């Protein structure tokens, strides 16, 4: 089974040269979308991938660059295709995603009263590996991002770490490699400024070279081109390029 990765976008929340940092994983048997930001429907359209081809969506946290495309996804799937998209998310995100994000645009008296009326909700328990779609299983790892807001990174198929949005956590990265057999890391990076809610490039450059070699950078701002050749042993993920995870991303 070959796992393929295609980033719909590799941009930070306010990037204008890149779509939102949302990822398509394809196991050959099923397709999982990780996060569905504002630009995700347009990115999928430009990739020529119909939303009906997605077997499930997994949400890491409730920021618009990670959930802003769910209203369109929900309406189109239900109203045009007569299907509820499968939505995986931590139990703690279910209520706030509906009450604080989707309800305003999607609620319709007598037709859509709850998130379950438009999505097939599949709650995830952090720390417990779940089979998501054929060939893709994942464990939610609670990570620090915005104080007071739940946010999760992913450990996929016991070999691929997906940071989502998080502040620097070298202990976690070391544990994943030394104790859990991690072979590749897709990690967000803030190129400029202090890392209040993200992980900075300087923080990642402080990691040992052998760990840096496992890291592929994503969720970056428009300045990324000026950082070519300045990311130590780390590579920069290319938007919409299709990667064979084992052959091209693993060390
Ligand atoms: N305390 C905060 C909260 C938000 N932000 C910015 O808003 C963005 C929301 O999406 P993101 O990708 O998590 O990046 C956040 C910061 O750019 C920030 O910089 N500081
Ligand atoms: Zn983000
Ligand atoms: Zn965020």
Coordinates of N, CA and C and ligand atoms in Angstrom, one line a residue:
X1 N 0.9 -1.2 0.0 CA 0.0 0.0 0.0 C 0.9 1.2 0.0
X2 N 0.8 2.1 -1.0 CA 1.6 3.3 -1.1 C 0.8 4.5 -0.7
X3 N 1.3 5.2 0.3 CA 0.6 6.4 0.8 C 1.1 7.7 0.0
X4 N 0.2 8.4 -0.6 CA 0.6 9.6 -1.3 C 0.1 10.8 -0.6
X5 N 0.9 11.9 -0.6 CA 0.6 13.2 -0.1 C 0.5 14.2 -1.1
X6 N -0.6 15.0 -1.1 CA -0.6 16.2 -2.0 C -1.2 17.3 -1.2
X7 N -0.4 18.4 -0.9 CA -0.8 19.5 -0.2 C -1.7 20.4 -1.1
X8 N -3.0 20.5 -0.7 CA -3.9 21.4 -1.5 C -3.2 22.8 -1.5
X9 N -2.7 23.2 -0.3 CA -2.0 24.5 -0.1 C -0.9 24.3 1.0
X10 N 0.1 25.1 0.9 CA 1.1 25.1 1.9 C 1.3 26.4 2.6
X11 N 0.3 27.3 2.5 CA 0.4 28.6 3.0 C -0.1 28.8 4.4
X12 N 0.5 29.9 5.0 CA 0.0 30.3 6.3 C -1.3 30.9 6.2
X13 N -2.0 31.3 7.3 CA -3.3 31.7 7.3 C -3.6 32.9 6.3
X14 N -2.6 33.8 6.3 CA -2.8 35.0 5.5 C -2.0 35.1 4.3
X15 N -1.4 33.9 3.9 CA -0.6 33.9 2.7 C -1.5 34.2 1.5
X16 N -0.9 34.9 0.5 CA -1.6 35.2 -0.7 C -1.1 34.5 -1.9
X17 N 0.1 33.9 -1.8 CA 0.7 33.2 -2.9 C 0.5 31.7 -2.8
X18 N -0.1 31.3 -1.7 CA -0.4 29.8 -1.5 C -1.8 29.7 -0.9
X19 N -2.3 28.5 -1.2 CA -3.6 28.2 -0.6 C -3.4 27.8 0.9
X20 N -4.6 27.7 1.6 CA -4.5 27.3 3.0 C -3.8 25.9 3.1
X21 N -3.1 25.7 4.3 CA -2.4 24.5 4.5 C -3.3 23.3 4.8
X22 N -3.8 22.7 3.8 CA -4.7 21.5 3.9 C -4.1 20.4 3.1
X23 N -4.2 19.2 3.6 CA -3.5 18.1 3.0 C -4.4 17.0 2.5
X24 N -4.1 16.4 1.3 CA -4.8 15.2 0.8 C -3.9 14.0 0.9
X25 N -4.4 13.0 1.7 CA -3.6 11.8 1.8 C -4.4 10.7 1.0
X26 N -3.7 10.0 0.1 CA -4.3 9.0 -0.7 C -3.6 7.6 -0.5
X27 N -4.3 6.7 0.0 CA -3.7 5.4 0.3 C -3.8 4.4 -0.8
X28 N -4.4 4.9 -1.9 CA -4.6 4.0 -3.1 C -6.0 3.3 -3.0
X29 N -6.5 3.2 -1.7 CA -7.9 2.7 -1.5 C -8.8 3.8 -1.1
X30 N -8.3 4.9 -0.5 CA -9.2 5.9 0.0 C -8.5 7.2 0.1
X31 N -9.2 8.3 0.1 CA -8.7 9.7 0.1 C -9.1 10.4 1.4
X32 N -8.2 10.9 2.2 CA -8.5 11.7 3.4 C -8.1 13.1 3.2
X33 N -8.9 14.1 3.5 CA -8.5 15.5 3.5 C -8.3 15.9 4.9
X34 N -7.1 16.4 5.2 CA -6.8 16.9 6.5 C -7.0 18.5 6.5
X35 N -8.0 18.9 7.2 CA -8.4 20.3 7.3 C -9.0 20.8 5.9
X36 N -9.9 21.7 6.0 CA -10.7 22.2 4.9 C -10.9 23.7 5.1
X37 N -9.8 24.4 4.7 CA -9.8 25.9 4.9 C -10.7 26.6 3.9
X38 N -10.6 27.9 4.0 CA -11.4 28.8 3.1 C -11.1 28.5 1.6
X39 N -9.8 28.2 1.3 CA -9.4 28.0 -0.1 C -9.5 26.6 -0.6
X40 N -9.8 25.7 0.4 CA -9.8 24.2 0.0 C -10.7 23.9 -1.2
X41 N -12.0 24.3 -1.2 CA -12.8 24.0 -2.4 C -12.2 24.5 -3.7
X42 N -11.6 25.7 -3.7 CA -11.0 26.2 -5.0 C -9.8 25.4 -5.3
X43 N -9.0 25.1 -4.3 CA -7.8 24.3 -4.6 C -8.1 22.9 -5.2
X44 N -9.2 22.3 -4.6 CA -9.6 21.0 -5.1 C -10.1 21.1 -6.5
X45 N -10.8 22.2 -6.8 CA -11.3 22.4 -8.2 C -10.2 22.5 -9.1
X46 N -9.2 23.3 -8.7 CA -8.0 23.5 -9.6 C -7.2 22.3 -9.8
X47 N -7.2 21.4 -8.8 CA -6.5 20.1 -8.9 C -7.3 19.1 -9.7
X48 N -8.5 19.5 -10.0 CA -9.4 18.6 -10.8 C -9.9 17.4 -10.0
X49 N -10.0 17.6 -8.6 CA -10.4 16.5 -7.8 C -11.9 16.9 -7.3
X50 N -12.9 16.1 -7.7 CA -14.2 16.4 -7.3 C -14.4 16.1 -5.8
X51 N -15.2 16.9 -5.1 CA -15.3 16.7 -3.6 C -15.9 15.3 -3.3
X52 N -16.6 14.8 -4.3 CA -17.3 13.4 -4.1 C -16.2 12.3 -4.0
X53 N -15.0 12.6 -4.4 CA -13.9 11.6 -4.4 C -13.3 11.5 -3.0
X54 N -13.6 12.5 -2.1 CA -13.0 12.4 -0.8 C -13.8 11.4 0.1
X55 N -13.1 10.5 0.8 CA -13.8 9.6 1.6 C -14.1 10.1 3.0
X56 N -13.3 11.1 3.4 CA -13.5 11.7 4.8 C -12.6 13.0 4.9
X57 N -13.0 13.8 5.8 CA -12.3 15.0 6.2 C -11.9 14.9 7.6
X58 N -10.7 15.3 8.0 CA -10.4 15.4 9.4 C -10.0 16.8 9.8
X59 N -10.5 17.3 10.9 CA -10.3 18.7 11.3 C -9.3 18.7 12.5
X60 N -8.3 19.5 12.4 CA -7.3 19.6 13.5 C -7.6 20.7 14.6
X61 N -8.2 21.8 14.1 CA -8.6 22.8 15.0 C -9.4 23.9 14.2
X62 N -10.0 24.8 15.0 CA -11.1 25.6 14.4 C -10.5 27.0 14.1
X63 N -9.7 27.1 13.1 CA -9.3 28.4 12.5 C -9.7 28.4 11.1
X64 N -10.0 29.5 10.5 CA -10.7 29.6 9.2 C -9.8 28.9 8.1
X65 N -8.5 29.0 8.2 CA -7.6 28.3 7.2 C -7.6 26.8 7.4
X66 N -8.4 26.3 8.3 CA -8.5 24.9 8.5 C -10.0 24.4 8.5
X67 N -11.0 25.3 8.6 CA -12.4 24.9 8.6 C -13.2 25.8 7.7
X68 N -12.6 26.8 7.2 CA -13.5 27.8 6.4 C -14.1 27.3 5.2
X69 N -13.7 26.2 4.7 CA -14.3 25.6 3.5 C -15.4 24.6 3.8
X70 N -15.7 24.3 5.1 CA -16.6 23.2 5.4 C -18.1 23.6 5.1
X71 N -18.4 24.9 5.1 CA -19.8 25.2 4.8 C -20.1 24.9 3.3
X72 N -19.2 25.3 2.4 CA -19.4 24.9 1.0 C -19.4 23.4 0.8
X73 N -18.4 22.7 1.5 CA -18.3 21.2 1.4 C -19.7 20.6 1.8
X74 N -20.2 21.1 2.9 CA -21.4 20.5 3.5 C -22.6 20.8 2.6
X75 N -22.7 22.0 2.1 CA -23.9 22.4 1.3 C -23.8 21.6 0.0
X76 N -22.7 21.7 -0.7 CA -22.6 21.0 -2.0 C -22.8 19.5 -1.9
X77 N -22.2 18.9 -0.9 CA -22.3 17.4 -0.8 C -23.8 17.0 -0.6
X78 N -24.4 17.8 0.3 CA -25.8 17.5 0.7 C -26.8 17.9 -0.4
X79 N -26.7 19.1 -0.9 CA -27.7 19.7 -1.8 C -27.5 19.2 -3.2
X80 N -26.3 19.0 -3.6 CA -26.1 18.5 -5.0 C -25.9 17.0 -5.1
X81 N -25.1 16.5 -4.2 CA -24.8 15.0 -4.3 C -25.6 14.1 -3.3
X82 N -26.4 14.7 -2.5 CA -27.3 13.9 -1.6 C -26.5 13.1 -0.6
X83 N -25.3 13.6 -0.2 CA -24.5 12.8 0.7 C -24.0 13.7 1.8
X84 N -23.8 13.1 3.0 CA -23.2 13.8 4.1 C -21.7 13.5 4.1
X85 N -20.9 14.5 4.1 CA -19.4 14.2 4.1 C -19.1 13.6 5.5
X86 N -18.2 12.7 5.5 CA -17.7 12.1 6.8 C -16.7 13.1 7.4
X87 N -16.9 13.4 8.7 CA -16.1 14.4 9.3 C -15.5 13.8 10.6
X88 N -14.2 13.7 10.6 CA -13.5 13.2 11.8 C -13.0 14.4 12.6
X89 N -13.2 14.4 13.9 CA -12.6 15.5 14.7 C -12.7 15.1 16.2
X90 N -11.9 15.7 17.0 CA -11.9 15.4 18.4 C -13.2 15.8 19.0
X91 N -13.7 15.0 20.0 CA -15.0 15.3 20.6 C -15.0 16.7 21.1
X92 N -13.9 17.3 21.6 CA -13.9 18.6 22.2 C -14.1 19.7 21.1
X93 N -14.0 19.3 19.8 CA -14.2 20.4 18.8 C -15.6 20.4 18.2
X94 N -16.3 19.3 18.5 CA -17.6 19.1 17.8 C -18.6 20.3 18.1
X95 N -18.8 20.6 19.4 CA -19.7 21.7 19.8 C -19.2 23.0 19.3
X96 N -18.0 23.4 19.6 CA -17.5 24.7 19.1 C -17.5 24.9 17.6
X97 N -17.2 23.8 16.9 CA -17.2 23.9 15.4 C -18.6 24.3 14.9
X98 N -19.7 23.7 15.5 CA -21.0 24.0 15.1 C -21.5 25.3 15.6
X99 N -21.4 25.5 17.0 CA -21.9 26.7 17.6 C -21.1 28.0 17.2
X100 N -19.8 27.9 17.1 CA -19.0 29.1 16.9 C -18.6 29.3 15.4
X101 N -18.8 28.3 14.6 CA -18.3 28.5 13.2 C -19.4 28.2 12.1
X102 N -20.0 27.0 12.2 CA -20.8 26.6 11.0 C -22.3 27.0 11.2
X103 N -22.8 27.1 12.4 CA -24.2 27.3 12.6 C -24.7 28.5 11.9
X104 N -24.0 29.6 12.0 CA -24.4 30.9 11.4 C -24.8 30.8 10.0
X105 N -24.0 30.1 9.2 CA -24.3 30.0 7.8 C -25.1 28.8 7.4
X106 N -25.1 27.7 8.2 CA -25.7 26.5 7.8 C -27.1 26.2 8.4
X107 N -27.3 26.8 9.6 CA -28.6 26.4 10.2 C -29.8 26.9 9.4
X108 N -30.8 26.0 9.3 CA -32.0 26.3 8.5 C -33.2 25.6 9.2
X109 N -34.1 26.4 9.8 CA -35.2 25.9 10.6 C -35.9 24.8 9.8
X110 N -36.1 23.7 10.6 CA -36.8 22.6 10.0 C -36.0 21.7 9.1
X111 N -34.8 22.2 8.7 CA -34.0 21.4 7.7 C -32.7 21.0 8.3
X112 N -32.0 22.1 8.8 CA -30.6 21.9 9.3 C -30.6 22.5 10.7
X113 N -30.6 21.7 11.7 CA -30.6 22.2 13.1 C -29.3 21.9 13.8
X114 N -28.7 20.8 13.4 CA -27.5 20.3 14.1 C -26.4 19.9 13.0
X115 N -25.1 19.8 13.4 CA -24.1 19.5 12.5 C -24.4 18.1 11.9
X116 N -25.0 17.2 12.7 CA -25.3 15.9 12.2 C -26.2 15.9 11.1
X117 N -26.9 17.0 10.8 CA -27.9 17.1 9.7 C -27.2 17.2 8.4
X118 N -25.9 17.6 8.4 CA -25.2 17.8 7.1 C -23.8 17.1 7.1
X119 N -23.3 16.6 8.3 CA -22.1 15.9 8.3 C -22.3 14.5 9.0
X120 N -21.6 13.5 8.6 CA -21.5 12.3 9.3 C -20.4 12.4 10.3
X121 N -20.7 12.8 11.5 CA -19.7 13.1 12.5 C -19.1 11.8 13.1
X122 N -17.8 11.7 13.1 CA -17.1 10.5 13.7 C -16.1 11.1 14.7
X123 N -16.5 11.1 16.0 CA -15.7 11.7 17.0 C -14.4 10.9 17.2
X124 N -13.3 11.6 17.5 CA -12.0 10.9 17.8 C -11.6 11.2 19.2
X125 N -10.9 10.2 19.8 CA -10.4 10.3 21.2 C -8.9 10.6 21.1
X126 N -8.5 11.7 21.6 CA -7.0 12.0 21.6 C -6.2 10.8 22.2
X127 N -5.1 10.5 21.7 CA -4.2 9.4 22.3 C -4.6 8.0 21.8
X128 N -5.7 7.9 21.1 CA -6.2 6.6 20.7 C -6.1 6.5 19.1
X129 N -5.3 5.6 18.6 CA -5.2 5.5 17.1 C -6.6 5.0 16.6
X130 N -7.1 5.6 15.5 CA -8.4 5.3 14.9 C -8.2 4.9 13.5
X131 N -8.9 3.9 13.0 CA -8.9 3.6 11.5 C -9.8 4.7 10.9
X132 N -9.3 5.5 10.0 CA -10.1 6.6 9.5 C -10.7 6.2 8.2
X133 N -9.9 5.8 7.2 CA -10.4 5.3 5.9 C -9.4 4.1 5.6
X134 N -9.8 3.2 4.6 CA -8.9 2.1 4.3 C -7.4 2.6 4.0
X135 N -6.5 2.1 4.8 CA -5.1 2.4 4.6 C -4.6 3.6 5.3
X136 N -5.5 4.3 6.0 CA -5.0 5.5 6.8 C -5.6 5.4 8.2
X137 N -4.7 5.3 9.2 CA -5.2 5.4 10.6 C -4.4 6.5 11.2
X138 N -4.9 7.1 12.3 CA -4.2 8.2 12.9 C -4.5 8.4 14.4
X139 N -3.6 8.9 15.1 CA -3.8 9.3 16.5 C -3.8 10.8 16.6
X140 N -4.7 11.4 17.3 CA -4.7 12.8 17.6 C -3.8 13.0 18.8
X141 N -2.9 14.0 18.6 CA -2.0 14.4 19.8 C -2.3 15.8 20.1
X142 N -2.8 16.1 21.3 CA -3.1 17.5 21.7 C -1.8 18.3 21.7
X143 N -1.8 19.4 21.0 CA -0.6 20.2 21.0 C -1.0 21.7 21.2
X144 N 0.0 22.5 21.7 CA -0.2 23.9 22.1 C -0.2 24.7 20.8
X145 N -1.3 25.6 20.7 CA -1.4 26.5 19.6 C -1.9 27.9 20.1
X146 N -3.2 27.9 20.4 CA -3.8 29.2 20.9 C -4.3 28.8 22.3
X147 N -3.8 29.6 23.3 CA -4.3 29.3 24.7 C -5.8 29.3 24.8
X148 N -6.3 28.2 25.4 CA -7.8 28.1 25.6 C -8.5 27.5 24.4
X149 N -7.8 27.2 23.3 CA -8.5 26.6 22.1 C -7.8 25.3 21.9
X150 N -8.6 24.2 21.8 CA -8.1 22.9 21.5 C -7.5 22.8 20.1
X151 N -6.4 22.1 20.0 CA -5.7 21.9 18.7 C -4.9 20.6 18.7
X152 N -4.9 19.9 17.6 CA -4.3 18.6 17.6 C -3.4 18.4 16.4
X153 N -2.3 17.7 16.7 CA -1.4 17.2 15.6 C -1.8 15.8 15.4
X154 N -1.2 15.2 14.3 CA -1.6 13.8 14.0 C -0.4 12.9 13.9
X155 N -0.5 11.7 14.3 CA 0.5 10.7 14.0 C -0.1 9.6 13.2
X156 N 0.3 9.5 11.9 CA -0.4 8.8 10.9 C 0.3 7.5 10.5
X157 N -0.4 6.4 10.6 CA 0.1 5.0 10.3 C 1.4 4.7 11.0
X158 N 1.5 5.2 12.2 CA 2.7 5.0 13.1 C 4.0 5.3 12.3
X159 N 4.0 6.3 11.5 CA 5.3 6.6 10.8 C 5.3 8.1 10.3
X160 N 4.2 8.8 10.2 CA 4.2 10.1 9.7 C 3.6 11.1 10.7
X161 N 4.4 12.1 11.1 CA 3.8 13.2 12.0 C 3.4 14.4 11.2
X162 N 2.2 14.8 11.5 CA 1.6 16.0 10.9 C 1.3 17.1 11.9
X163 N 2.1 18.2 11.9 CA 2.0 19.1 13.0 C 0.7 19.8 13.2
X164 N 0.0 20.1 12.0 CA -1.1 21.1 12.0 C -0.4 22.4 12.6
X165 N -1.2 23.1 13.4 CA -0.6 24.4 13.9 C -0.2 24.2 15.3
X166 N 1.0 24.5 15.6 CA 1.5 24.2 17.0 C 2.8 25.0 17.3
X167 N 3.0 25.3 18.6 CA 4.2 26.0 19.0 C 5.3 24.9 19.2
X168 N 6.5 25.3 19.3 CA 7.7 24.4 19.3 C 7.6 23.4 20.4
X169 N 7.7 22.1 20.1 CA 7.7 21.1 21.1 C 8.8 20.0 20.8
X170 N 10.0 20.4 21.1 CA 11.1 19.4 20.7 C 11.0 18.1 21.5
X171 N 10.4 18.1 22.7 CA 10.3 16.9 23.4 C 9.4 15.9 22.6
X172 N 8.3 16.4 22.1 CA 7.4 15.6 21.4 C 8.1 15.0 20.1
X173 N 8.8 15.9 19.4 CA 9.4 15.5 18.2 C 10.5 14.4 18.5
X174 N 11.3 14.6 19.5 CA 12.3 13.6 19.9 C 11.6 12.3 20.3
X175 N 10.5 12.3 21.1 CA 9.8 11.1 21.5 C 9.3 10.3 20.3
X176 N 8.7 11.1 19.3 CA 8.1 10.4 18.2 C 9.2 9.6 17.4
X177 N 10.4 10.2 17.3 CA 11.5 9.5 16.6 C 12.1 8.4 17.4
X178 N 12.4 8.7 18.7 CA 13.2 7.8 19.5 C 12.3 6.6 20.0
X179 N 11.1 6.9 20.3 CA 10.2 5.9 20.9 C 9.1 5.3 20.1
X180 N 8.8 6.1 19.0 CA 7.6 5.6 18.3 C 7.8 5.4 16.8
X181 N 9.1 5.4 16.4 CA 9.4 4.9 15.0 C 9.0 5.9 13.9
X182 N 8.9 7.2 14.3 CA 8.5 8.2 13.3 C 9.5 8.2 12.2
X183 N 9.1 8.3 10.9 CA 10.0 8.3 9.8 C 10.0 9.6 9.0
X184 N 9.0 10.4 9.2 CA 8.9 11.7 8.4 C 8.0 12.6 9.2
X185 N 8.3 13.9 9.1 CA 7.5 14.9 9.8 C 7.1 16.0 8.9
X186 N 5.8 16.3 8.8 CA 5.3 17.5 8.1 C 5.1 18.6 9.1
X187 N 5.8 19.7 9.1 CA 5.8 20.6 10.2 C 5.6 22.0 9.8
X188 N 4.7 22.7 10.4 CA 4.4 24.1 10.2 C 5.6 24.9 10.5
X189 N 5.7 26.1 9.9 CA 6.9 26.9 10.2 C 6.5 28.4 10.0
X190 N 6.8 29.2 11.0 CA 6.7 30.6 11.0 C 8.0 31.2 10.6
X191 N 8.1 31.9 9.5 CA 9.4 32.3 9.0 C 9.9 33.6 9.7
X192 N 9.0 34.5 10.0 CA 9.4 35.8 10.6 C 8.7 36.0 12.0
X193 N 9.4 36.7 12.9 CA 8.7 37.1 14.1 C 8.8 36.0 15.2
X194 N 8.3 36.4 16.4 CA 8.4 35.5 17.6 C 7.3 34.4 17.4
X195 N 7.6 33.2 18.0 CA 6.7 32.1 17.8 C 5.7 32.1 19.0
X196 N 4.7 33.0 19.0 CA 3.7 33.0 20.1 C 2.7 31.9 19.9
X197 N 2.3 31.6 18.7 CA 1.3 30.6 18.4 C 1.7 29.6 17.4
X198 N 2.9 29.8 16.9 CA 3.5 28.8 15.8 C 4.9 28.5 16.2
X199 N 5.5 27.6 15.4 CA 6.9 27.2 15.6 C 7.8 28.0 14.6
X200 N 8.8 28.6 15.1 CA 9.6 29.5 14.2 C 10.7 28.6 13.5
X201 N 11.2 29.2 12.4 CA 12.3 28.5 11.7 C 13.5 28.4 12.6
X202 N 13.8 29.4 13.3 CA 15.0 29.4 14.2 C 14.8 28.2 15.2
X203 N 13.6 28.1 15.7 CA 13.4 27.0 16.7 C 13.7 25.6 16.0
X204 N 13.2 25.4 14.8 CA 13.4 24.1 14.1 C 14.9 24.0 13.8
X205 N 15.5 25.1 13.4 CA 17.0 25.0 13.1 C 17.8 24.6 14.3
X206 N 17.2 24.8 15.5 CA 18.0 24.4 16.8 C 18.0 22.9 17.0
X207 N 17.2 22.2 16.2 CA 17.1 20.7 16.3 C 18.4 20.0 15.7
X208 N 18.7 18.8 16.2 CA 19.9 18.2 15.6 C 19.7 17.9 14.1
X209 N 20.7 17.9 13.3 CA 20.6 17.7 11.9 C 19.9 16.4 11.5
X210 N 20.1 15.4 12.2 CA 19.4 14.1 11.9 C 17.9 14.2 12.1
X211 N 17.5 15.0 13.0 CA 16.0 15.2 13.2 C 15.5 16.2 12.1
X212 N 16.3 17.2 11.8 CA 15.9 18.2 10.7 C 15.7 17.4 9.4
X213 N 16.5 16.4 9.2 CA 16.4 15.7 7.9 C 15.1 15.0 7.7
X214 N 14.3 14.8 8.8 CA 13.0 14.2 8.7 C 11.9 15.2 8.5
X215 N 12.2 16.5 8.6 CA 11.2 17.5 8.6 C 11.0 18.1 7.2
X216 N 9.7 18.2 6.8 CA 9.3 18.9 5.6 C 8.4 20.1 6.0
X217 N 8.8 21.3 5.6 CA 8.2 22.5 6.1 C 6.9 22.8 5.3
X218 N 5.9 23.3 6.0 CA 4.6 23.7 5.5 C 4.0 24.8 6.3
X219 N 2.8 25.3 5.8 CA 2.1 26.4 6.6 C 3.1 27.6 6.7
X220 N 3.6 28.0 5.5 CA 4.6 29.1 5.5 C 4.0 30.3 4.8
X221 N 4.7 31.5 5.1 CA 4.2 32.7 4.6 C 4.8 33.0 3.2
X222 N 4.4 34.0 2.5 CA 4.8 34.3 1.1 C 6.3 34.5 1.0
X223 N 7.0 34.8 2.1 CA 8.4 35.1 2.0 C 9.2 33.8 1.8
X224 N 8.6 32.7 1.7 CA 9.4 31.4 1.7 C 10.5 31.4 0.6
X225 N 10.2 32.0 -0.6 CA 11.2 31.9 -1.6 C 12.6 32.5 -1.2
X226 N 12.5 33.5 -0.3 CA 13.8 34.1 0.2 C 14.5 33.2 1.2
X227 N 13.8 32.1 1.6 CA 14.4 31.2 2.6 C 14.9 29.9 1.9
X228 N 14.8 29.9 0.6 CA 15.4 28.7 -0.1 C 16.9 28.6 0.3
X229 N 17.3 27.4 0.7 CA 18.8 27.2 1.0 C 19.1 27.7 2.4
X230 N 18.1 28.2 3.1 CA 18.4 28.7 4.5 C 17.6 27.9 5.5
X231 N 17.2 26.7 5.2 CA 16.4 25.9 6.1 C 17.1 24.7 6.6
X232 N 18.5 24.8 6.7 CA 19.3 23.7 7.3 C 19.1 22.4 6.5
X233 N 18.8 21.3 7.2 CA 18.6 20.0 6.6 C 17.1 19.8 6.2
X234 N 16.3 20.8 6.5 CA 14.9 20.6 6.2 C 14.5 21.0 4.8
X235 N 13.5 20.3 4.3 CA 13.0 20.6 2.9 C 11.7 21.4 3.0
X236 N 11.4 22.0 1.9 CA 10.2 22.8 1.8 C 9.1 22.1 1.0
X237 N 8.0 21.8 1.6 CA 7.0 21.0 0.8 C 6.4 21.9 -0.3
X238 N 6.3 21.4 -1.5 CA 5.7 22.1 -2.6 C 4.2 22.0 -2.7
X239 N 3.6 23.1 -2.9 CA 2.1 23.1 -3.0 C 1.7 22.2 -4.2
X240 N 0.8 21.3 -4.0 CA 0.1 20.5 -5.0 C 1.0 19.5 -5.7
X241 N 2.3 19.4 -5.3 CA 3.1 18.3 -5.8 C 2.7 17.0 -5.1
X242 N 2.6 15.9 -5.9 CA 2.3 14.6 -5.3 C 3.5 13.9 -4.9
X243 N 3.6 13.5 -3.6 CA 4.7 12.9 -3.0 C 4.4 11.4 -2.6
X244 N 5.3 10.5 -3.0 CA 5.2 9.2 -2.4 C 5.8 9.3 -1.0
X245 N 5.0 9.1 0.0 CA 5.5 9.4 1.4 C 6.7 8.6 1.7
X246 N 6.6 7.3 1.5 CA 7.8 6.4 1.9 C 9.0 6.7 1.1
X247 N 8.9 6.9 -0.3 CA 10.0 7.0 -1.1 C 10.6 8.5 -1.1
X248 N 9.7 9.5 -0.9 CA 10.2 10.8 -1.1 C 10.3 11.6 0.2
X249 N 9.6 11.2 1.3 CA 9.6 12.0 2.5 C 10.2 11.3 3.7
X250 N 10.3 10.0 3.7 CA 10.8 9.3 4.8 C 12.4 9.2 4.8
X251 N 12.9 9.2 6.0 CA 14.4 9.1 6.1 C 14.7 7.6 6.4
Ligands
LIG1 N1 -3.1 34.9 19.4 C1 -3.0 34.9 18.0 C2 -4.1 34.4 17.3 C3 -4.1 34.4 15.9 N2 -3.0 34.8 15.3 C4 -2.9 34.8 13.8 O1 -4.2 34.4 13.3 C5 -4.0 33.2 12.5 C6 -5.1 32.2 12.5 O2 -4.7 31.0 11.7 P1 -3.3 30.3 12.1 O3 -2.8 29.6 10.9 O4 -3.4 29.6 13.4 O5 -2.2 31.6 12.3 C7 -2.7 32.6 13.2 C8 -1.9 33.8 13.3 O6 -1.3 34.2 12.1 C9 -1.9 35.3 16.0 O7 -0.9 35.7 15.4 N3 -1.9 35.3 17.4
LIG2 ZN1 -3.3 27.6 10.3
LIG3 ZN1 -4.4 27.8 13.7

